[in-house]
XYZ file of C-alpha atoms in Angstrom:
568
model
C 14.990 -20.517 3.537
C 12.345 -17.776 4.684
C 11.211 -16.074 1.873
C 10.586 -13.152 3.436
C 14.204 -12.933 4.984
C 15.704 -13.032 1.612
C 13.203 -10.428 -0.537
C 13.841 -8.205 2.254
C 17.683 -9.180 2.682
C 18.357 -8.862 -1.039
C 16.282 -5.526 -1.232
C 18.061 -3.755 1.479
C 21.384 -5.196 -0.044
C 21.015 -3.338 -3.116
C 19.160 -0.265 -1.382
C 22.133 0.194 1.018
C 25.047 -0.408 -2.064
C 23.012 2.351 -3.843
C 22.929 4.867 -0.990
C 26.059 4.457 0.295
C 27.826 7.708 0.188
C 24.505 9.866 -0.883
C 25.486 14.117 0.112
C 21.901 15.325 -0.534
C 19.265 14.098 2.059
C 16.271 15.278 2.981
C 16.334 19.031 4.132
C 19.628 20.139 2.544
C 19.679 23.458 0.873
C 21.742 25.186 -1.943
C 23.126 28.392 -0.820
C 20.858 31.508 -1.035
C 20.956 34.254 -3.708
C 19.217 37.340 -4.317
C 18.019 38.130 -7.534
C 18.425 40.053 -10.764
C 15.150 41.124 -12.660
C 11.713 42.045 -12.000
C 8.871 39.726 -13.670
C 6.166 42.509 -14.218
C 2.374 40.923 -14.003
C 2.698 39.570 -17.940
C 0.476 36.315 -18.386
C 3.206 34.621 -21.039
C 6.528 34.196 -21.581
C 8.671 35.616 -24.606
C 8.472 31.910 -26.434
C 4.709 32.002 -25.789
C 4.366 29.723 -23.189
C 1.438 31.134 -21.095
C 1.955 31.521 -17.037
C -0.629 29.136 -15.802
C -1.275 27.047 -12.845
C 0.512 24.341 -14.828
C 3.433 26.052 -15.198
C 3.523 27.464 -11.577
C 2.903 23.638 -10.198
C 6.209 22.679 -12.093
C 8.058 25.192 -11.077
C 7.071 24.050 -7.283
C 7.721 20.929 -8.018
C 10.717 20.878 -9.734
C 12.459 22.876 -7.014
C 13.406 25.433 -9.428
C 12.783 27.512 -6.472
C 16.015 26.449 -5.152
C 18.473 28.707 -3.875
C 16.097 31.877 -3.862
C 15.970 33.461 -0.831
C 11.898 33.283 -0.035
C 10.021 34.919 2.190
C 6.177 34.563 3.278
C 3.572 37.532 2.445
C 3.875 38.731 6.140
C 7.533 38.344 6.288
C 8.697 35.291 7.770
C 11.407 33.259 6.334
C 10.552 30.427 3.979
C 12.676 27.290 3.112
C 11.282 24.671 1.075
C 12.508 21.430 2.360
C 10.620 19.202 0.183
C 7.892 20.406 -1.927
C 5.492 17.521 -1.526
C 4.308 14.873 -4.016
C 1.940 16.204 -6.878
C -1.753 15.509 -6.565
C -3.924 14.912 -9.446
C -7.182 13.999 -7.451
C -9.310 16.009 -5.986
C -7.844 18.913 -3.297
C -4.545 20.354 -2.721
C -1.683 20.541 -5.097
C 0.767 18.904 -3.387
C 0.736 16.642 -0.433
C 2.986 16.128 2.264
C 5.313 19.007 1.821
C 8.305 19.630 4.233
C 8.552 23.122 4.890
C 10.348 25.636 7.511
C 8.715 28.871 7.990
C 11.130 31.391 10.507
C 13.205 28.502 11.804
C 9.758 26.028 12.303
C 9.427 23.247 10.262
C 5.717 21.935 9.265
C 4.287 19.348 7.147
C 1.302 19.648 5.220
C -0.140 20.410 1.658
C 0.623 23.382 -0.506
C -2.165 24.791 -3.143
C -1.618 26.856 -6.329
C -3.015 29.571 -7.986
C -2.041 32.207 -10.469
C -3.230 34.831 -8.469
C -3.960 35.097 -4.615
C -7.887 35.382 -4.759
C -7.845 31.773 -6.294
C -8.138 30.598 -2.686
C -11.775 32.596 -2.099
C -12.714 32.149 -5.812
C -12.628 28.579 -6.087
C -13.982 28.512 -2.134
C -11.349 27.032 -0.549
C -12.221 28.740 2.791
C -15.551 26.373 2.919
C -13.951 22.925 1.868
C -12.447 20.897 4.500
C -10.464 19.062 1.902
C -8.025 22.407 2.305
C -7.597 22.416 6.368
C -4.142 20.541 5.744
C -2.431 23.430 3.463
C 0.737 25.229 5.130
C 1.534 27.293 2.386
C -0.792 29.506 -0.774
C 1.694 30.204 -3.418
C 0.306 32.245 -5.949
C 2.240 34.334 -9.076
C 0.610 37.686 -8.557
C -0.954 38.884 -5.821
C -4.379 41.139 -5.775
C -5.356 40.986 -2.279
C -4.441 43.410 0.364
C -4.544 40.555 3.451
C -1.538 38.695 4.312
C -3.022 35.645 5.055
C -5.865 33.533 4.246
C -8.093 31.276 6.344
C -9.502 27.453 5.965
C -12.725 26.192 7.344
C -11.418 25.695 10.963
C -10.541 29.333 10.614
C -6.683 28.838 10.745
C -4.074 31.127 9.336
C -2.685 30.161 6.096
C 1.154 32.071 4.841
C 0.799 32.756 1.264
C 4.158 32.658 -0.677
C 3.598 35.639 -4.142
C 6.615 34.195 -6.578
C 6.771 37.424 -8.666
C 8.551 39.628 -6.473
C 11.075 36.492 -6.350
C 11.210 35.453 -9.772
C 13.790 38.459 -10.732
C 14.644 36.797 -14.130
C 14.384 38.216 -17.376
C 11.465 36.454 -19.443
C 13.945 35.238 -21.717
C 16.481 33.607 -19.008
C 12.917 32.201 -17.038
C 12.433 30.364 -20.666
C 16.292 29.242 -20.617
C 15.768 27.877 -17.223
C 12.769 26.050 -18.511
C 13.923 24.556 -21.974
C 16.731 22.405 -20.869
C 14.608 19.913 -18.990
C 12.513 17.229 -20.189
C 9.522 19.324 -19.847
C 10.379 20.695 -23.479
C 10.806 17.710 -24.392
C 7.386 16.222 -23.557
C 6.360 19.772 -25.128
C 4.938 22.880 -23.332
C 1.537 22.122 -24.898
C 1.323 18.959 -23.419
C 0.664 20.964 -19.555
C -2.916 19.978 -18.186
C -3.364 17.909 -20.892
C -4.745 13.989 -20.020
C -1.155 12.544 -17.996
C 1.078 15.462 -18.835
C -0.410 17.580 -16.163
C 3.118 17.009 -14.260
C 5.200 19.173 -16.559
C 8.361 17.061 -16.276
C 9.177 13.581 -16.326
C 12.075 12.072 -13.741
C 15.193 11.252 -14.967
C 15.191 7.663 -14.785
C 12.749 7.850 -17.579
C 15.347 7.501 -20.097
C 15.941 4.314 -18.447
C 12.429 3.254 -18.387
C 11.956 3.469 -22.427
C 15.396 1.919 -23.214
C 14.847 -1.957 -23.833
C 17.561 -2.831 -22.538
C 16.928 -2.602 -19.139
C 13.164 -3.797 -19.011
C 14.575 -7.220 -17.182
C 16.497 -5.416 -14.768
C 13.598 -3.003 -13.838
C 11.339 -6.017 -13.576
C 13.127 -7.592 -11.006
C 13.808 -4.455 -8.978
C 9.705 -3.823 -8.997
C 9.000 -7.340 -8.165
C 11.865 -7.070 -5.491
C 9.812 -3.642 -4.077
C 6.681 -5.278 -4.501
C 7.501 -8.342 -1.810
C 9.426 -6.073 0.553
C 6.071 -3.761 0.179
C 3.814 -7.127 0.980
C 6.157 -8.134 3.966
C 6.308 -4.579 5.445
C 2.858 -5.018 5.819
C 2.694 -8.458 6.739
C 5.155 -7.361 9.589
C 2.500 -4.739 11.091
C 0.693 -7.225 11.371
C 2.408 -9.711 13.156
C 3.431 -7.002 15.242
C 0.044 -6.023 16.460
C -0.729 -10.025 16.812
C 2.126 -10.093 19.002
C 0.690 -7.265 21.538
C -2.595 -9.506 21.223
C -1.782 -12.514 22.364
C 0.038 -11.045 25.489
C -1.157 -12.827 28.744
C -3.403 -10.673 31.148
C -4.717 -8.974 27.937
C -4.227 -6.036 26.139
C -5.664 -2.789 25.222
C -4.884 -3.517 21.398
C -8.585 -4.912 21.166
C -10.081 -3.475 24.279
C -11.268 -6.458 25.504
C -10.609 -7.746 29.213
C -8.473 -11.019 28.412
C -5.789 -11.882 26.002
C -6.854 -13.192 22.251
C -5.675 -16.740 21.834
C -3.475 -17.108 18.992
C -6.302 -18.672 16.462
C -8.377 -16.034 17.282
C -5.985 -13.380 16.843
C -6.132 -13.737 13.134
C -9.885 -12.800 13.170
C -9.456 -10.059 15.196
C -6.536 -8.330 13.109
C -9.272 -9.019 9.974
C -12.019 -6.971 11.598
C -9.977 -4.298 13.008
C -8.080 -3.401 9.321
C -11.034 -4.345 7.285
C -13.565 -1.846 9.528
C -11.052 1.027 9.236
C -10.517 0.289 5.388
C -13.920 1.456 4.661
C -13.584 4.614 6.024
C -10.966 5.179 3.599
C -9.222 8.666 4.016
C -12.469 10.425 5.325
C -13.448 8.320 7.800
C -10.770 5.904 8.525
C -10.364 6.818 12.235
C -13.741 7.070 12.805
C -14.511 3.216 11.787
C -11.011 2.383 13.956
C -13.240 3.615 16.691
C -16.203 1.998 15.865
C -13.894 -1.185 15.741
C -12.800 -0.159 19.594
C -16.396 0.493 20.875
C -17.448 -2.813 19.420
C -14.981 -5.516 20.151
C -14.984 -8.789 17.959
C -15.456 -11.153 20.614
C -18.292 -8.963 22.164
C -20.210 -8.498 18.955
C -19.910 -12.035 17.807
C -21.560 -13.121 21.286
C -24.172 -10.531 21.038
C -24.900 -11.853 17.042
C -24.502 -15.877 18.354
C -27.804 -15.041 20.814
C -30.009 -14.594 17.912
C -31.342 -16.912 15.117
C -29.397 -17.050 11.861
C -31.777 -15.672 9.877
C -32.189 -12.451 11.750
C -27.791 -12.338 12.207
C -27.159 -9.841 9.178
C -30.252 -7.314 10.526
C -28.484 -7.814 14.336
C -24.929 -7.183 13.103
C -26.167 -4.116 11.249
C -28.666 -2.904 14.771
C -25.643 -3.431 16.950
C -23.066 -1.569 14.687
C -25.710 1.357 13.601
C -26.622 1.956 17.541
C -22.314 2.222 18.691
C -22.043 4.182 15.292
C -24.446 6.819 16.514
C -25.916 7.448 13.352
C -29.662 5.918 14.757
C -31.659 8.682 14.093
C -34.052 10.203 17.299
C -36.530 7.335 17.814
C -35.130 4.588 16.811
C -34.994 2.978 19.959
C -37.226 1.986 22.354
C -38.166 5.436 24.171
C -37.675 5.683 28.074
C -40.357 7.724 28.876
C -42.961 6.311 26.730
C -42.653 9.244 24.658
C -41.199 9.869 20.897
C -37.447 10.294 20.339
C -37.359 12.403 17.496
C -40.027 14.248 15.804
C -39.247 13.837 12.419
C -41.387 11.408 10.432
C -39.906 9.184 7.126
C -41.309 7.683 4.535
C -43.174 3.829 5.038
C -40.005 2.374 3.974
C -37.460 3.901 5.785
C -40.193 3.571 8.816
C -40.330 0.075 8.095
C -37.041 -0.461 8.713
C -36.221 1.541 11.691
C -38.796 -0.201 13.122
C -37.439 -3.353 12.808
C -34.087 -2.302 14.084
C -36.125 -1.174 16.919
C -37.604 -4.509 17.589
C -34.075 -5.969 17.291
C -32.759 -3.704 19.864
C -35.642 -4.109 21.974
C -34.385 -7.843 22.610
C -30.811 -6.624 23.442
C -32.494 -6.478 26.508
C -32.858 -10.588 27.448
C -29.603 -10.872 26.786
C -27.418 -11.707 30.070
C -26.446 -9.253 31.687
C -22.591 -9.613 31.140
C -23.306 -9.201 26.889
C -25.513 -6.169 27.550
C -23.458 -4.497 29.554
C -21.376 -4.103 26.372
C -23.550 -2.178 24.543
C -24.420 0.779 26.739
C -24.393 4.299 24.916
C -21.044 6.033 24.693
C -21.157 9.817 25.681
C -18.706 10.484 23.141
C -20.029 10.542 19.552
C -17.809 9.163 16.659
C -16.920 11.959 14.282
C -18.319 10.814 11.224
C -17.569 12.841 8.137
C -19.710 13.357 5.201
C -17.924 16.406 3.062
C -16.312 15.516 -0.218
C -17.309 11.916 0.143
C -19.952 10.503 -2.685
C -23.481 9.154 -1.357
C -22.800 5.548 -2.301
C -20.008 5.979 0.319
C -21.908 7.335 3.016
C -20.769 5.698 6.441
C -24.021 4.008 6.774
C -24.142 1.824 3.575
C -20.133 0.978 4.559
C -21.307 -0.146 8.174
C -24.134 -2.313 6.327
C -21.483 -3.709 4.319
C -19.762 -4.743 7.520
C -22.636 -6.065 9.095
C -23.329 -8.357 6.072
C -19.851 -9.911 5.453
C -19.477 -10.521 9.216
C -22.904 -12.702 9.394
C -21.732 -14.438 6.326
C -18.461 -15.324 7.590
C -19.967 -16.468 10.932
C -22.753 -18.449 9.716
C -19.905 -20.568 7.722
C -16.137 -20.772 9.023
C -15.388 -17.574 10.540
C -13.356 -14.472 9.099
C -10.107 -16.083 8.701
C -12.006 -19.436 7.326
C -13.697 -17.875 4.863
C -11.242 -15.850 3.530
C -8.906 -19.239 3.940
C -11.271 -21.463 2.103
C -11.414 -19.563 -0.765
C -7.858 -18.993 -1.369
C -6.723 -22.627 -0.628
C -9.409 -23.440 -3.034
C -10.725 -21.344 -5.443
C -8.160 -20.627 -8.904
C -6.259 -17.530 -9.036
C -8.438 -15.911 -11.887
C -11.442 -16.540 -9.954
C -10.726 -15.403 -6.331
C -11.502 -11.510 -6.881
C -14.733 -12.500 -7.803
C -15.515 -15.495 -4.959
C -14.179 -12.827 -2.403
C -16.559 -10.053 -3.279
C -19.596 -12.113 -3.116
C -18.719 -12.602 -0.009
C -18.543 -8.712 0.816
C -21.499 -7.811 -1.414
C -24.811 -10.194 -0.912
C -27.083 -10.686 -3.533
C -29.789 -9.235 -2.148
C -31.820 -6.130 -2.373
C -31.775 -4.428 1.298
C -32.912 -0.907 2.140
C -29.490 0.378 1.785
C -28.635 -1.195 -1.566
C -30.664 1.958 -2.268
C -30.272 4.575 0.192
C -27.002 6.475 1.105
C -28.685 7.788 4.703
C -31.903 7.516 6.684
C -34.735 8.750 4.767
C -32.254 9.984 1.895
C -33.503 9.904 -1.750
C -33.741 6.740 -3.014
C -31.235 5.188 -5.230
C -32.667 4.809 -8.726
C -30.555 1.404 -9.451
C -29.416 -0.915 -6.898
C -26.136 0.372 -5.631
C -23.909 -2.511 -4.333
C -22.445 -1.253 -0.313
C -18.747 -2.190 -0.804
C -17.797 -1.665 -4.344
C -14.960 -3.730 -6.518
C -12.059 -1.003 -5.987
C -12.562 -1.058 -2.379
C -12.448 -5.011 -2.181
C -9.421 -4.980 -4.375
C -7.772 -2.776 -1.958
C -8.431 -4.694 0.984
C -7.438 -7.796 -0.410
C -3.961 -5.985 -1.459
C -3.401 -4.493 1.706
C -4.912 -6.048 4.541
C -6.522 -9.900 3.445
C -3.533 -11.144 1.858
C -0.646 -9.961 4.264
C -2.596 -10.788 7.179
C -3.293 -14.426 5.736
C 0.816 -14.375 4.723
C 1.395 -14.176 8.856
C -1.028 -17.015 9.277
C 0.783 -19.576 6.464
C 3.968 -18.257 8.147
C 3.346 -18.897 11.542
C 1.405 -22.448 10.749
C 4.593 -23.453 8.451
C 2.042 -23.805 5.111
C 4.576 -22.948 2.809
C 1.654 -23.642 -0.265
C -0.920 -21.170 0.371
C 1.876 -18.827 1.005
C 3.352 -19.333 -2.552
C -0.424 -18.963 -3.468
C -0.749 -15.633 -1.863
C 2.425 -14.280 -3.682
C 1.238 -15.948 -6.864
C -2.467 -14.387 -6.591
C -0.424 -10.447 -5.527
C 2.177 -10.823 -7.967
C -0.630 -11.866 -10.916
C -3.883 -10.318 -9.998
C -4.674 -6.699 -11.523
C -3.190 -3.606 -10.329
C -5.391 -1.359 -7.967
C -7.290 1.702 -9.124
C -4.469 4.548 -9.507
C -4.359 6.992 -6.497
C -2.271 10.217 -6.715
C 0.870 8.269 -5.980
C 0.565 5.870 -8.567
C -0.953 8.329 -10.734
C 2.630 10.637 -9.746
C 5.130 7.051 -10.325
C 3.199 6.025 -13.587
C 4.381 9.761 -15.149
C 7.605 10.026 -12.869
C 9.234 7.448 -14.082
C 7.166 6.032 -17.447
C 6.303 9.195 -18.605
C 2.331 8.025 -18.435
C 3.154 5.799 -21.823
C 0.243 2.985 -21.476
C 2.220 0.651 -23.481
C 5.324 0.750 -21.065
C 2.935 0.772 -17.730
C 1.548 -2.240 -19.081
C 4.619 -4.275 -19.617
C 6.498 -3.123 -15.934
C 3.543 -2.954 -13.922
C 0.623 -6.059 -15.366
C -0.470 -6.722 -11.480
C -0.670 -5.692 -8.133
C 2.417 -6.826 -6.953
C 4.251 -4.670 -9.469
C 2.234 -1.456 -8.401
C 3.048 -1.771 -4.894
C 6.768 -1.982 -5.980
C 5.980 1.626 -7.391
C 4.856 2.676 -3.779
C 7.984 1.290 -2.432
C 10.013 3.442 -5.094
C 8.212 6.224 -3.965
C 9.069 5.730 0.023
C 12.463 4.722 -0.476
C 13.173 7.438 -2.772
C 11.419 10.033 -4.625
C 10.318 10.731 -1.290
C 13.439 11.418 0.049
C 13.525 15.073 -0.967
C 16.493 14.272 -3.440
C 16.742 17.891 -5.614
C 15.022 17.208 -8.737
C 16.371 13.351 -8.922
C 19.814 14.446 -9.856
C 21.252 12.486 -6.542
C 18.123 9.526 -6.486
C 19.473 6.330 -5.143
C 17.405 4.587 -7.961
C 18.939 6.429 -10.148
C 22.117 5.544 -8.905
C 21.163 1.794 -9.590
C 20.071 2.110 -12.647
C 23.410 4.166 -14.082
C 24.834 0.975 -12.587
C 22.869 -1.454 -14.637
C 24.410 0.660 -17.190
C 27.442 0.023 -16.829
C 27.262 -4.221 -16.591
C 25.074 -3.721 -19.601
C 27.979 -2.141 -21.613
């Protein structure tokens, strides 16, 4: 039987049993009230418990807004639709919130602050990181505008709660005490994984022994759907590939053949990995300015010792990050006036020679690599030196010269998973990303940038874990699939369902609390590897994303009151 026909058939079995017949979804609303009492501008409560951002970011998040008839600073209508998922990483509060301001409905982020001039104070208005937020909500507010502005210069609505909050101090504490965010304790807010306020229901669940095998299986279950969803991109963009008369999937002028294809889907999700969430769609179009076929022909016309420095000249020049005089100037005159240091001059003067000989190339190759007028937005705010595009795009350039010097993308990757043991395949596979070495950026983050005191490797362990996980793994899933190698597929589940869980994003960071209340000892047990953690995610998608109020309707919920009820 197809394996992945039966995770995903038994998966969507029990997600449809447990949905069935669901009244909330995504958008409904309790009916509106006013209110009763004024909160004056008092910093704590009656029991003590002092109004902080903390406090503020669980009462967004717990919806405890509901039924309150809101309304923006300036006066528009405001119904919170889903309040987004809490972020503990750097930037807004919450991400992805559903929102409908007079009658329009926007998604974005929402930030927090006690009192309106938090935006300016902590300088919002200059960090791009803030250009997604639809909504300020503050407590109290102390500035006379109605709005306030991001970078791009964009209109922000600010929501004040304390004209809204017409409780008595003593009632806002009642509301308070009877969740489990008194039970974690107050003084637990902001402090290491607390910082959510209140745990989910199915928490309860989560610490009760008795259903640790049924919560197992449902995370492995999540876990395989999560590696087949992917796996199913994939073969969907293959199938677009291998069309006849080509495609405009890889920009090229004829179709991939199917072998190929695999090597082409490798480049394409591994180049827009490394941009990771600042720069992901500016790799994708590096990716589409330099096709794999084109590049590999323009690296196969040059000796293999000088294929690493060629990958890195080719993808450097389409990147447009060259600096002024790095190539070979047309009028005999200097490209740029500013000077560097001897080793940065060093190199750009080899990368000069390099593209110098781009030149002898037939004319058909060449004709690839003409200048684009368009320049590739690259971003460098919020993103840490050793991440800089550059040293990612030298990363590139060195695993594709190792790959093609041996067996090719998909071979390499192949030959160490059909070979290599499980324990020892994280390690085999980032050699192959990170050369031994000791290149000019190993210790330089841009052109002519300060020098690195310690060798800094270009693609770092976290990053290789995650493109293993998400991209490596399903894409070589869809080749054992499709060439009926039904052992290196049970390799590939063996290696996610086994190897270590990814570093924690905001997400996991948000499930780990959610639903285990951030207890180490209990993350440990349910979620040991990878496989486990992207069951998490799946959680997350297929239902605390679903805007279910405070998880009193959750469909995993649902399922787990009914694993009560076989237990007893």
């Amino acid at each position: 039987m197809d394996i992945s026909r039966s995770f995903f058939n038994e998966y969507e079995r029990i997600k449809k049993s447990i949905l069935i017949n669901q009244p909330f979804r995504r958008g409904a609303t309790m009916e509106s009230r006013s209110a009763d009492f004024i909160i004056s501008d008092r910093s704590k409560l009656e029991s003590g418990l002092e109004i902080n951002e903390k406090l503020i970011q669980y009462l967004w998040g717990e919806q405890l807004l509901k039924g309150v008839s809101l309304r923006t600073l300036n006066g528009e209508s405001l119904r919170i639709i889903f309040p987004g998922i809490w972020n503990l990483t750097g930037g807004p509060d919450f991400r992805q919130a559903q929102l409908q301001i007079d009658g329009k409905t926007i998604v974005g982020d929402i930030e927090i602050h006690c009192y309106a001039s938090g935006w300016q104070q902590h300088r919002h208005d200059y960090d791009p990181q803030y250009n997604q937020v639809i909504l300020h909500v503050a407590f109290w507010n102390d500035r006379k505008e109605k709005f306030i502005y991001n970078t791009a210069g964009q209109k922000v609505h600010q929501l004040i709660l304390s004209p809204w909050l017409r409780k008595k101090y003593e009632e806002f504490d009642r509301l308070l005490s009877g969740d489990l965010f008194y039970q974690i304790g107050p003084d637990k807010i902001g402090v290491g994984g607390m910082q959510f306020g209140g745990v989910g229901q199915c928490y309860t669940y989560f610490l009760n022994p008795r259903f640790m095998t049924g919560i197992k299986y449902f995370l492995n279950l999540a876990g395989q759907v999560r590696l087949f969803q992917k796996m199913k991109k994939f073969q969907d963009k293959r199938e677009v590939m291998i069309l006849p008369g080509g495609n405009g999937a890889n920009k090229e002028n004829t179709s991939v053949s199917p072998a190929e294809s695999y090597d082409l889907l490798l480049y394409q999700g591994i180049t827009e990995a490394l941009g990771y969430k600042n720069n992901r769609l500016a790799f994708l179009e590096l990716a589409g300015r330099l096709p794999y076929r084109m590049l590999q022909k323009i690296v196969d016309f040059f000796p293999s010792e000088l294929k690493p420095a060629v990958v890195q000249s080719v993808l450097l020049r389409a990147s447009g990050l060259l600096p002024a005089g790095s190539e070979p100037a047309r009028t005999g005159k200097s490209n740029g006036p500013r000077t560097y240091s001897s080793e940065t001059g060093s190199y750009l003067a080899n990368l000069k020679i390099i593209i110098e000989q781009f030149k002898k190339m037939p004319a058909l190759i060449f004709s690839g690599l003409k200048k684009q007028k368009t320049l590739i937005p690259w971003s460098f705010t919020g993103v840490r030196p050793a991440n800089f595009p550059p040293r990612r795009i030298a990363g590139l350039g060195y695993l594709l010269a190792r790959c093609w010097a041996g067996k090719g993308l998909t071979g390499e990757f192949l030959g160490i998973f059909e070979t290599a043991e499980l324990k020892m395949i994280n390690e085999k596979i980032f050699r192959l990303f990170c050369p031994d070495n000791d290149d000019y950026w190993h210790r330089h983050s841009t052109f002519g940038s300060k020098k690195f005191k310690n060798k800094t490797v270009l693609i770092g362990h976290d990053l290789v874990d995650i493109i293993l996980i998400n991209i490596v793994v399903p894409i070589l899933l869809l080749y054992a699939k499709k060439n009926g190698q039904d052992k290196l597929a049970q390799k590939l589940l063996a290696y996610y369902t086994g190897t270590f869980p990814l570093s924690d994003n905001y997400l996991t960071v948000f499930m780990n609390h959610r639903l285990m209340g951030n207890n180490k000892k209990l993350i440990k047990q349910l979620v040991p590897a990878a496989g486990q953690q992207q069951g998490l995610l799946q959680i997350f998608y297929d239902f605390c994303d679903k805007g279910y109020e405070s998880c009193r309707q959750c469909g995993f919920l649902v399922w787990l009151r009914g694993h009560q009820r076989q237990l007893s």
